[in-house]
Amino acid sequence: MNAVTARAVKYHHRQLHKFGGSSLADVKCYQRVANIMANYSQPGDLMVVSAAGTTTNQLIDWLKLSQTDSVLANQVQQAIRRYQQDLIIGLLPDKKAQIVKSAFLAELDRLSTLVDKPIHADIYAEIVGHGEIWSARLMSAVLEEFGLASHWLDARLFLRAEFAAQPQVDETLSRPLLQQLLQQHANKRLVVTGFIAQSKQGKTVLLGRNGSDYSATQVGALAEVNKVTIWSDVAGVYSADPRKVKDACLLPLLRLDEASELARLAAPVLHTRTLQPISVTNIDLQLRCSYQPEQGSTKIERVLASGTGVKIVTSHDDVCLVELIVATQQNFSQIYKDIDLLLKRNQLRPLATGLHPDRKLIQLCYTSEVAASALALLKEMVVVEKLSLRDHFSLVAIVGAGVGKNPLHSHRFYQQLKDQPVEFIWHSEEEISLVAVLRTTQTSHLVQGLHQSLFRAEKRIGLVLFGKGNIGSRWLELFATEQKTISARSDFEFILAGVVDSCRSLLNYEGIDPSRVLAFFDHEATIHQDEALFLWMRDHPFDDLVVLDITASDLLAKSYLNFASYGFHLISANKIPGALASDDYRQIRDAFAKTGRYWLYNATVGAGLPINYTVRDLKESGDNILSISGVFSGTLSWLFLQFDGTVPFNQLVEQAWQQGLTEPDPRIDLSGQDVMHKLIILAREASYEIEPEQVRVESLN
């Protein structure tokens, strides 16, 4: 009787539209809402409205100050008066405005006689709930001005509920009362007050802060509508609060169980009980933005597709902990089970629970609005050694079906928390959320980090390979076997987009199979002009483009400045650019630095061993490098090890070339130019100013 009964109902085409306070904040907002009702509703549809703007908060302030500071209380009352009158005058012609204003002023005067009395629950509800009455009356009059037949209803005429921490509408009593009113005002758009109901004794009952959304779905169920649309200042449910995370994305569909968990975690976009009437009926629920109706929306879906992990990062910067210390002689597990059952029965399920059997400690996390009610209930019903309330905590959670079973998402959640002041972490029983309670009230940076870590799109990196000779061919073989492994390890998708030799190129933004490219290059490659090739590269669709220079080409070295200006990254095995004259070398280095692109050339010296990095690290650590010695030509080393006079030297050179042990032109090795290039590169890494002509070499050619 105290819950919406699950039953088969014949639903009509009637819809219900709910508008929150931010959608009714000023004159333009009211007019915008009226336009929405003109375009998105039909005669017979219902509206549920919240108090305009911050009216509810103002009424609470007025009530509290009236007990302590009459001067400030009067100032707040006058602010309420001005705000409501400005809305009325700005929206209605004089005659209608006078009627609505007179009703408002009479009610405000009546409330003034109540604020001086001792504040009991019924007086508090009577005063604080009046913002919805003013909104509904005014909204109905505005709809009439827009040519829409309308009537406003005080929900206390039909909604029946009793005082409780979380009041529940009595469907059995409320349904016939509403149905009678619907028949009386058929073919009119009915504007209903949110947030308020009436007890059997005729007292005003508040349905909880942000309870207007619950009012909306509850009234929708009682009126047997087929759809409820909740209009607010956001388009729906985002992957995170868009005010905290700029790249948060709108979720067009959200599973009902995910939406329920998000609401339970006190996310502002969904009230904790909004979904109760939805879950036991066939009502469709949609969330939309009243400021931009066509911006997009979130539809709550009942189809329980298999969960794949996190969909939403949510947070709350003002939560409290109700802490219970269980006596040593008490059964910890049984006490917790009894408490859990008690809280569920009274609709006071905590946001998260910390269980510490070794310390005999139970921690229950609540929003500050609910914590006092939970504490009072536990004091009355539970016997423990100690019961206390602690505040100044925050909550961060990830929500999504199956998130607790997703090892990657769980790992990233814990990684982001490793340096945070974590009080405890809680896993929901349904594996639909992971919740961390923190000893801080600032979560913005953590939410941003979590969102970036969990929702970062896999970057697509395009690769263009220059050179398919011995080294290039071997690189293609290695890339073919390691492509998937590298992508999985780095969270980047690496796509081979081009292979280029001295005059032809094979190009495809969609990607080229590295295991096939050599076999099909001669048939599929086309002759290219450098300008056309670079334009194709410049117009790439990737997040980044990386050029791999696996050549010994001085002509390609002249294109390095273009690569930098186009925003390409460059990985070079070509030694020539790093050994150019100092002015040319610095020009290339500075060009990449200015554009924030990488020029990496560790493959130039040491056969890929991190020699360049080692030299650089020594310098950055403050060491002075006096000398660098070693074998600087693997080619010559191999040749002299093999040469014993039995095989002609030129044949050994041929063998070395075939095995990929030489430069594309072996004469570069024999001339000493290759050694000279390496020496200059290392000397510059060691911060020595050196020019090519300063290195003396003796040629074997």
XYZ file of C-alpha atoms in Angstrom:
701
model
C 0.000 0.000 0.000
C 2.950 2.318 0.578
C 4.534 1.580 -2.780
C 3.479 1.743 -6.385
C 1.828 -1.572 -7.129
C 3.225 -3.468 -10.100
C 0.224 -4.238 -12.245
C -0.893 -4.364 -15.836
C -2.397 -1.018 -16.783
C -3.908 0.267 -19.973
C -1.769 3.329 -20.681
C -3.114 6.217 -22.710
C -1.152 8.638 -24.856
C -1.045 11.149 -22.024
C 2.426 12.399 -21.111
C 3.882 14.196 -18.133
C 6.543 16.912 -18.285
C 8.510 17.878 -15.201
C 10.430 21.175 -14.947
C 12.986 21.893 -12.241
C 13.766 25.176 -10.543
C 16.646 26.021 -12.883
C 14.228 25.772 -15.823
C 11.956 28.347 -14.134
C 14.600 30.760 -12.874
C 13.420 33.940 -14.627
C 10.910 35.398 -17.078
C 12.702 34.029 -20.142
C 12.798 30.578 -18.562
C 9.030 30.556 -17.992
C 8.457 31.650 -21.582
C 10.844 28.977 -22.826
C 8.960 26.328 -20.855
C 5.641 27.555 -22.247
C 7.059 27.197 -25.760
C 8.175 23.664 -24.937
C 4.678 22.795 -23.757
C 3.232 24.305 -26.930
C 5.536 22.207 -29.116
C 5.968 18.978 -27.147
C 2.648 18.432 -25.332
C -1.018 17.811 -26.098
C -4.252 18.777 -24.303
C -4.661 16.447 -21.332
C -0.946 16.224 -20.626
C 0.395 17.028 -17.174
C 3.200 19.228 -15.871
C 4.937 18.944 -12.523
C 6.908 22.025 -11.493
C 9.469 22.818 -8.831
C 9.810 26.133 -7.040
C 11.294 28.831 -9.274
C 15.054 29.301 -9.101
C 16.337 29.220 -5.519
C 12.959 29.886 -3.897
C 13.059 26.742 -1.736
C 16.458 27.682 -0.315
C 15.210 31.210 0.358
C 12.190 29.875 2.232
C 14.437 27.672 4.362
C 16.697 30.643 5.116
C 13.691 32.774 6.033
C 12.407 30.087 8.367
C 15.760 29.564 10.098
C 16.580 33.258 10.446
C 13.164 34.019 11.891
C 14.242 32.037 14.957
C 17.542 33.904 15.405
C 17.669 37.238 13.544
C 14.419 39.031 12.710
C 16.177 41.760 10.685
C 17.873 39.298 8.340
C 14.709 37.219 8.201
C 12.757 40.266 7.035
C 15.376 40.960 4.357
C 15.008 37.423 3.017
C 11.221 37.737 3.063
C 11.421 40.956 1.054
C 13.761 39.277 -1.441
C 11.209 36.477 -1.890
C 8.457 39.057 -2.371
C 10.414 41.027 -4.997
C 11.494 37.929 -6.907
C 8.005 36.435 -7.180
C 6.393 39.786 -8.040
C 8.983 40.457 -10.739
C 8.163 37.088 -12.308
C 4.427 37.753 -12.217
C 4.665 41.296 -13.620
C 7.145 40.246 -16.298
C 4.990 37.365 -17.530
C 1.351 38.449 -17.306
C -0.747 41.421 -18.475
C -1.892 43.805 -15.748
C -5.298 42.300 -14.911
C -4.086 38.728 -14.684
C -0.917 39.814 -12.932
C -2.961 41.572 -10.259
C -5.021 38.439 -9.570
C -1.970 36.162 -9.300
C -0.037 38.739 -7.271
C -2.888 39.173 -4.796
C -3.028 35.422 -4.190
C 0.740 35.321 -3.690
C 0.804 38.242 -1.239
C -2.057 36.786 0.788
C -0.172 33.500 1.118
C 3.089 35.225 2.010
C 1.313 37.188 4.753
C -0.206 33.973 6.097
C 3.216 32.293 6.124
C 4.579 35.296 8.035
C 2.279 34.399 10.912
C 3.702 30.867 10.977
C 7.427 31.624 11.051
C 7.212 33.085 14.553
C 5.707 29.896 15.967
C 7.721 26.904 17.216
C 8.890 25.073 14.118
C 7.374 21.611 13.913
C 7.553 19.317 10.880
C 4.126 20.347 9.584
C 4.861 24.097 9.841
C 8.266 23.614 8.223
C 6.650 21.698 5.348
C 3.857 24.253 4.957
C 6.328 27.118 4.555
C 9.085 25.413 2.548
C 6.638 23.740 0.157
C 4.950 26.963 -0.915
C 7.451 27.718 -3.692
C 5.872 24.965 -5.785
C 2.406 26.452 -5.283
C 3.552 29.825 -6.587
C 5.279 28.196 -9.581
C 2.277 26.069 -10.545
C -0.216 28.929 -10.320
C 2.011 31.246 -12.361
C 2.916 28.600 -14.943
C -0.743 27.806 -15.566
C -1.486 31.494 -16.140
C 1.457 31.766 -18.555
C 0.213 28.756 -20.545
C -3.166 30.468 -20.861
C -1.384 33.535 -22.262
C 0.209 31.239 -24.854
C -3.244 30.041 -25.909
C -3.024 26.697 -24.103
C -6.035 25.757 -21.974
C -4.640 25.062 -18.522
C -5.470 24.477 -14.884
C -3.167 24.185 -11.886
C -3.470 21.577 -9.160
C -2.171 21.662 -5.625
C -0.826 18.095 -5.235
C -2.117 18.096 -1.664
C -5.600 17.678 -3.136
C -4.783 14.095 -4.110
C -1.292 12.931 -3.043
C -1.426 11.169 0.308
C 1.700 10.433 2.357
C 2.706 10.364 6.012
C 5.654 12.004 7.762
C 8.831 9.884 7.549
C 12.501 10.249 6.772
C 11.588 9.338 3.184
C 7.798 9.771 2.835
C 6.161 7.319 0.474
C 3.027 8.137 -1.523
C 0.052 5.937 -0.697
C -1.137 4.827 -4.119
C -4.410 3.315 -2.957
C -5.613 6.583 -1.443
C -4.102 8.889 -4.059
C -5.160 7.244 -7.318
C -8.953 7.767 -7.162
C -8.527 11.363 -5.990
C -6.301 12.170 -8.971
C -8.491 10.321 -11.464
C -11.463 12.390 -10.335
C -9.515 15.630 -10.898
C -8.363 14.454 -14.326
C -11.956 13.867 -15.364
C -12.974 17.320 -14.124
C -10.286 19.029 -16.200
C -10.140 16.865 -19.312
C -8.448 18.348 -22.395
C -6.526 20.858 -20.324
C -2.843 20.917 -19.570
C -2.682 20.377 -15.824
C 0.148 22.037 -13.903
C 0.823 20.126 -10.673
C 2.945 21.148 -7.713
C 5.959 18.954 -7.070
C 7.580 18.175 -3.733
C 4.446 18.278 -1.549
C 1.728 15.881 -0.422
C -0.793 15.749 2.426
C -1.143 13.490 5.440
C -4.383 11.896 6.619
C -4.564 14.681 9.206
C -4.483 17.333 6.471
C -0.889 18.410 7.164
C 1.610 19.288 4.426
C 4.252 16.576 3.896
C 7.472 17.196 1.968
C 8.647 14.338 -0.238
C 12.328 15.037 0.434
C 14.748 17.557 -1.028
C 14.735 17.277 -4.821
C 11.530 15.303 -4.350
C 9.789 16.967 -7.286
C 11.252 14.375 -9.654
C 9.792 11.645 -7.448
C 6.485 13.555 -7.496
C 6.621 13.569 -11.288
C 7.100 9.841 -11.813
C 4.676 9.049 -8.985
C 1.966 11.307 -10.431
C 2.731 9.841 -13.851
C 2.116 6.337 -12.534
C -1.125 7.374 -10.827
C -2.333 9.193 -13.961
C -1.365 6.196 -16.111
C 0.743 8.231 -18.521
C 2.909 6.463 -21.067
C 5.898 8.810 -20.837
C 7.563 11.142 -18.330
C 10.077 13.741 -19.509
C 12.196 15.460 -16.881
C 13.395 18.821 -18.186
C 16.326 20.533 -16.466
C 19.372 22.641 -17.299
C 21.268 19.621 -18.689
C 20.402 17.357 -21.602
C 20.440 14.157 -19.573
C 22.945 11.851 -17.941
C 26.576 12.470 -18.857
C 29.621 10.286 -18.352
C 30.537 12.807 -15.615
C 29.283 16.148 -14.353
C 29.895 18.433 -17.381
C 30.576 21.302 -14.978
C 33.586 19.386 -13.660
C 34.679 17.491 -16.778
C 34.653 19.446 -20.028
C 34.806 16.392 -22.294
C 32.025 14.500 -20.504
C 29.699 12.976 -23.090
C 25.925 12.639 -23.083
C 24.617 9.072 -22.752
C 21.637 8.630 -25.111
C 20.642 5.359 -23.413
C 21.072 4.207 -19.831
C 20.007 0.905 -18.330
C 17.362 1.144 -15.632
C 19.556 -0.591 -13.055
C 22.447 1.775 -13.845
C 20.144 4.785 -13.552
C 18.801 3.457 -10.242
C 22.312 3.073 -8.851
C 23.267 6.555 -10.031
C 20.180 7.964 -8.323
C 20.922 5.998 -5.147
C 24.378 7.596 -5.076
C 22.722 11.031 -4.845
C 23.675 12.223 -8.326
C 21.926 15.585 -8.875
C 20.575 14.585 -12.280
C 18.375 11.829 -10.776
C 16.588 11.787 -7.429
C 17.108 8.674 -5.364
C 13.422 7.661 -5.562
C 12.543 8.994 -9.011
C 12.912 5.571 -10.585
C 10.782 3.611 -8.108
C 7.496 4.206 -9.974
C 9.267 3.664 -13.311
C 10.687 0.279 -12.317
C 7.264 -1.262 -11.633
C 5.345 0.224 -14.573
C 5.789 0.537 -18.324
C 6.326 4.290 -18.266
C 9.099 5.587 -20.521
C 11.451 8.050 -18.826
C 13.456 10.641 -20.731
C 15.773 13.400 -19.499
C 16.080 16.566 -21.623
C 17.397 20.132 -21.478
C 14.820 22.929 -21.367
C 17.387 25.467 -22.610
C 18.167 23.476 -25.778
C 15.381 20.926 -26.332
C 16.991 19.443 -29.450
C 20.468 19.196 -27.935
C 19.991 15.524 -27.110
C 18.518 13.431 -24.330
C 18.936 10.344 -22.195
C 16.344 7.597 -22.333
C 16.146 5.091 -19.496
C 15.884 1.642 -21.082
C 14.610 -1.549 -19.534
C 16.499 -3.949 -21.803
C 19.313 -5.324 -19.660
C 22.044 -5.731 -22.249
C 25.191 -7.379 -20.934
C 27.281 -4.964 -18.915
C 30.753 -4.092 -20.105
C 31.950 -1.793 -17.345
C 31.920 1.824 -16.283
C 29.612 4.341 -17.940
C 29.589 7.169 -15.410
C 31.917 8.828 -12.933
C 29.948 10.553 -10.190
C 30.855 12.373 -6.993
C 29.415 14.122 -3.960
C 31.404 16.731 -2.044
C 29.316 16.760 1.128
C 28.728 13.383 2.763
C 28.766 12.205 6.373
C 29.629 8.963 8.111
C 27.366 7.408 10.706
C 29.726 5.192 12.703
C 28.743 2.308 14.967
C 31.157 0.491 17.243
C 29.850 -2.974 18.072
C 30.489 -4.286 21.564
C 33.024 -7.102 21.839
C 30.421 -9.558 23.089
C 28.046 -8.786 20.195
C 27.970 -10.771 16.950
C 29.369 -8.318 14.390
C 27.910 -10.033 11.299
C 24.446 -10.403 12.811
C 24.381 -6.793 14.029
C 25.270 -5.590 10.520
C 22.568 -7.765 8.909
C 19.961 -6.384 11.324
C 21.061 -2.791 10.647
C 21.033 -3.332 6.875
C 17.501 -4.737 6.990
C 16.294 -1.894 9.216
C 17.718 0.784 6.913
C 16.287 -0.806 3.765
C 12.867 -1.104 5.387
C 12.933 2.622 6.193
C 14.335 3.614 2.782
C 17.581 4.815 4.357
C 20.005 2.606 2.519
C 23.485 4.192 2.772
C 25.453 5.366 -0.248
C 28.338 3.126 0.803
C 29.223 0.905 3.730
C 32.583 0.352 5.371
C 32.863 -2.873 7.377
C 35.848 -3.355 9.696
C 35.304 -6.524 11.777
C 38.788 -6.288 13.286
C 37.888 -2.876 14.748
C 34.240 -3.784 15.398
C 33.392 -0.716 13.280
C 30.540 -0.152 10.816
C 30.616 3.034 8.711
C 27.488 4.178 6.866
C 27.837 6.970 4.303
C 24.965 9.444 3.758
C 24.392 12.859 2.270
C 24.185 15.575 4.885
C 20.404 15.903 4.285
C 19.732 12.262 5.176
C 22.410 11.565 7.794
C 20.434 13.023 10.710
C 17.402 10.855 9.930
C 19.556 7.733 9.734
C 21.294 8.600 12.994
C 17.980 9.179 14.777
C 16.582 5.857 13.554
C 19.662 3.926 14.624
C 19.691 5.591 18.053
C 16.111 4.486 18.570
C 16.320 0.958 17.179
C 19.892 -0.335 17.573
C 21.931 -1.091 20.676
C 25.677 -0.739 20.103
C 28.638 0.367 22.183
C 28.998 3.733 20.436
C 27.103 5.669 17.775
C 28.458 8.893 16.254
C 28.302 11.182 13.226
C 31.343 12.522 11.343
C 31.218 15.073 8.525
C 33.517 16.695 5.949
C 33.819 13.651 3.715
C 33.325 13.237 -0.025
C 32.391 10.383 -2.294
C 33.608 9.349 -5.730
C 32.110 6.421 -7.614
C 32.095 4.695 -10.966
C 28.811 3.224 -12.178
C 28.076 0.707 -14.899
C 26.687 -2.797 -15.220
C 29.510 -5.252 -14.648
C 31.997 -2.624 -13.487
C 32.978 -4.717 -10.473
C 33.923 -7.573 -12.784
C 35.892 -5.456 -15.244
C 39.563 -5.818 -14.219
C 40.797 -2.936 -16.387
C 38.280 -0.423 -15.045
C 38.769 -1.602 -11.462
C 42.537 -1.283 -11.844
C 42.289 2.256 -13.203
C 39.891 3.233 -10.407
C 42.332 2.028 -7.752
C 45.282 3.606 -9.554
C 43.639 7.025 -9.441
C 42.946 6.578 -5.721
C 46.434 5.500 -4.674
C 47.489 9.000 -3.553
C 44.076 10.038 -2.185
C 42.987 10.161 1.497
C 40.716 7.122 1.197
C 38.579 6.258 4.229
C 37.203 3.069 2.669
C 36.172 1.557 -0.671
C 32.878 -0.227 -1.167
C 31.742 -2.656 -3.893
C 27.999 -2.802 -4.520
C 26.439 -6.233 -4.169
C 25.162 -6.059 -7.740
C 28.682 -5.348 -9.125
C 27.252 -2.161 -10.618
C 29.352 0.413 -8.771
C 32.643 0.986 -6.992
C 32.529 3.720 -4.347
C 35.369 5.458 -2.521
C 34.744 7.622 0.545
C 37.465 10.239 1.015
C 38.656 12.418 3.880
C 38.381 15.555 1.759
C 35.661 17.772 0.310
C 37.415 18.494 -2.989
C 36.916 15.931 -5.747
C 37.065 17.909 -9.004
C 40.620 16.932 -9.948
C 40.044 13.303 -8.997
C 36.855 13.124 -11.076
C 38.684 14.642 -14.046
C 41.529 12.153 -13.675
C 39.165 9.208 -13.362
C 37.181 10.284 -16.403
C 40.298 10.747 -18.488
C 41.681 7.392 -17.386
C 38.452 5.448 -17.889
C 36.981 7.084 -20.972
C 39.971 8.208 -22.958
C 39.420 7.223 -26.548
C 42.142 5.040 -27.986
C 44.274 7.391 -30.035
C 44.857 6.464 -33.665
C 48.471 6.966 -34.689
C 49.261 6.906 -38.401
C 52.700 5.649 -39.478
C 54.404 6.497 -42.775
C 57.538 4.475 -43.480
C 60.224 5.968 -45.720
C 62.566 3.241 -46.907
C 61.809 -0.418 -47.588
C 65.325 -1.702 -48.089
C 67.040 -4.185 -45.811
C 66.289 -2.336 -42.577
C 62.835 -1.173 -43.720
C 61.869 -4.697 -44.766
C 62.964 -6.091 -41.434
C 61.009 -3.373 -39.617
C 57.856 -4.321 -41.554
C 58.279 -7.964 -40.509
C 58.658 -6.999 -36.861
C 55.738 -4.566 -36.976
C 53.481 -7.228 -38.516
C 54.100 -9.551 -35.561
C 54.081 -6.889 -32.822
C 51.392 -4.435 -34.012
C 48.576 -5.753 -31.797
C 50.834 -6.185 -28.778
C 52.179 -2.640 -29.020
C 48.660 -1.213 -29.389
C 47.335 -3.135 -26.385
C 50.272 -2.122 -24.222
C 50.123 1.583 -25.070
C 46.358 2.206 -25.505
C 47.174 3.605 -28.970
C 46.060 2.110 -32.267
C 49.027 2.142 -34.639
C 48.068 2.133 -38.317
C 50.566 1.737 -41.140
C 49.217 4.374 -43.530
C 52.062 4.637 -46.035
C 55.230 3.013 -47.357
C 57.447 5.215 -49.513
C 60.614 4.550 -51.476
C 62.663 6.955 -53.572
C 60.020 7.453 -56.269
C 56.881 5.435 -55.446
C 54.466 5.197 -52.563
C 51.672 2.968 -51.297
C 49.221 5.077 -49.292
C 45.958 4.283 -47.508
C 44.375 6.123 -44.570
C 42.463 2.933 -43.713
C 45.712 1.086 -43.128
C 48.094 -1.232 -44.951
C 48.795 -4.812 -43.906
C 52.527 -4.782 -43.014
C 52.809 -8.504 -43.731
C 51.641 -8.012 -47.346
C 53.115 -4.680 -48.329
C 56.423 -5.954 -49.725
C 54.737 -8.605 -51.857
C 52.274 -6.150 -53.409
C 54.282 -2.933 -53.415
C 55.503 -3.207 -57.011
C 51.951 -3.816 -58.298
C 50.041 -1.322 -56.142
C 52.450 1.545 -55.468
C 52.199 4.681 -57.587
C 54.778 7.236 -58.639
C 54.528 10.287 -56.431
C 55.497 13.919 -56.470
C 56.903 15.133 -53.171
C 54.421 18.002 -52.914
C 51.404 15.745 -53.484
C 52.776 13.192 -51.028
C 53.265 15.776 -48.294
C 49.781 17.223 -48.882
C 48.318 13.722 -48.482
C 50.255 13.324 -45.256
C 49.218 16.756 -43.996
C 45.500 15.982 -44.504
C 45.660 12.751 -42.485
C 42.669 11.765 -40.271
C 44.725 10.465 -37.333
C 45.272 11.913 -33.875
C 48.972 12.054 -34.745
C 51.155 11.109 -37.699
C 54.622 9.621 -37.206
C 57.201 9.577 -39.999
C 59.800 6.813 -39.866
C 62.918 7.683 -41.853
C 64.713 4.376 -42.377
C 66.858 5.664 -45.230
C 70.291 7.155 -45.730
C 68.865 9.916 -47.912
C 70.182 13.457 -47.728
C 67.227 14.550 -49.912
C 64.718 13.318 -47.327
C 66.722 15.100 -44.621
C 65.879 18.354 -46.407
C 62.181 17.654 -45.757
C 62.553 17.514 -41.981
C 61.617 21.184 -41.578
C 58.417 20.513 -43.531
C 57.640 17.525 -41.313
C 57.956 19.765 -38.247
C 55.801 22.541 -39.730
C 53.076 20.029 -40.668
C 53.008 18.761 -37.060
C 54.392 15.292 -37.741
C 56.463 13.357 -35.238
C 59.675 11.892 -36.650
C 61.650 8.768 -35.779
C 64.908 8.693 -37.645
C 67.433 5.960 -38.325
C 68.926 8.282 -40.925
C 72.183 9.675 -39.517
C 72.623 12.475 -42.033
C 70.254 15.052 -40.429
C 71.867 14.662 -37.015
C 75.322 15.219 -38.489
C 74.561 18.255 -40.636
C 76.346 21.554 -40.133
C 75.473 23.011 -36.722
C 73.200 25.753 -38.082
C 71.144 23.272 -40.113
C 70.985 20.782 -37.227
C 69.816 23.425 -34.752
C 67.221 24.699 -37.214
C 65.678 21.222 -37.450
C 65.883 20.619 -33.698
C 64.290 23.990 -32.887
C 61.536 23.532 -35.488
C 60.340 20.326 -33.802
C 60.620 21.911 -30.359
C 58.510 24.940 -31.383
C 55.713 22.785 -32.776
C 55.761 20.455 -29.770
C 56.572 17.457 -31.954
C 59.108 14.736 -31.247
C 62.255 14.125 -33.286
C 63.636 10.838 -31.982
C 66.892 9.429 -33.357
C 68.051 6.772 -30.924
C 68.180 4.331 -33.865
C 71.079 6.269 -35.411
C 73.799 5.047 -33.030
C 74.259 1.705 -31.302
C 71.850 -0.437 -33.336
C 68.892 0.811 -31.320
C 70.490 0.521 -27.885
C 69.643 3.568 -25.694
C 73.084 5.147 -26.022
C 71.733 8.592 -26.901
C 69.476 8.556 -23.849
C 72.343 7.460 -21.603
C 74.562 10.320 -22.762
C 71.712 12.809 -22.362
C 70.836 11.568 -18.871
C 74.458 11.919 -17.769
C 74.522 15.529 -18.946
C 71.169 16.356 -17.329
C 72.440 14.830 -14.077
C 75.298 17.339 -14.041
C 78.111 15.077 -15.263
C 80.768 16.337 -17.668
C 81.505 13.781 -20.366
C 85.220 13.817 -21.129
C 85.336 11.105 -23.771
C 83.226 8.489 -25.533
C 84.932 5.402 -26.917
C 83.796 2.183 -28.513
C 83.326 0.311 -31.759
C 81.480 2.815 -33.954
C 81.020 0.652 -37.033
C 79.417 -2.725 -36.703
C 79.912 -3.149 -40.441
C 83.683 -2.675 -40.375
C 83.954 -4.752 -37.210
C 82.190 -7.663 -38.899
C 84.244 -7.309 -42.087
C 87.592 -7.347 -40.302
C 86.553 -10.266 -38.102
C 85.623 -12.271 -41.194
C 88.546 -11.264 -43.402
C 91.425 -13.725 -43.257
C 92.497 -13.544 -46.889
C 90.667 -16.697 -48.014
C 87.603 -14.774 -49.243
C 88.069 -11.602 -51.277
C 87.189 -8.456 -49.322
C 84.670 -7.296 -51.920
C 82.780 -10.597 -51.558
C 82.583 -10.094 -47.781
C 81.183 -6.612 -48.413
C 78.560 -8.195 -50.688
C 77.624 -10.697 -47.964
C 77.361 -7.941 -45.344
C 75.104 -5.913 -47.624
C 72.829 -8.908 -48.290
C 72.536 -9.554 -44.538
C 71.554 -5.944 -43.882
C 74.767 -5.164 -42.014
C 75.687 -2.147 -44.135
C 74.159 1.133 -45.177
C 72.071 0.908 -48.365
C 75.234 2.068 -50.108
C 78.158 0.119 -48.499
C 80.620 2.761 -49.690
C 79.314 5.027 -46.903
C 80.598 2.503 -44.359
C 83.924 1.978 -46.138
C 84.512 5.704 -46.517
C 84.232 6.307 -42.768
C 81.279 8.678 -43.275
C 78.998 6.455 -41.191
C 81.416 6.568 -38.230
C 81.781 10.323 -38.652
C 77.986 10.781 -38.512
C 77.747 8.735 -35.303
C 80.581 10.634 -33.633
C 78.954 13.989 -34.383
C 75.552 12.824 -33.102
C 77.023 11.584 -29.812
C 79.251 14.648 -29.391
C 76.207 16.907 -29.768
C 74.287 14.822 -27.242
C 77.228 15.398 -24.887
C 76.851 19.176 -25.515
C 79.968 19.573 -27.645
C 79.831 22.055 -30.514
C 81.290 20.213 -33.478
C 81.191 20.476 -37.268
C 81.511 17.596 -39.751
C 84.762 18.926 -41.178
C 86.362 18.730 -37.729
C 86.218 14.920 -37.780
C 89.130 13.321 -39.632
C 88.424 9.964 -41.265
C 90.431 7.693 -43.588
C 88.524 5.991 -46.377
C 88.891 2.303 -47.306
C 87.344 2.893 -50.737
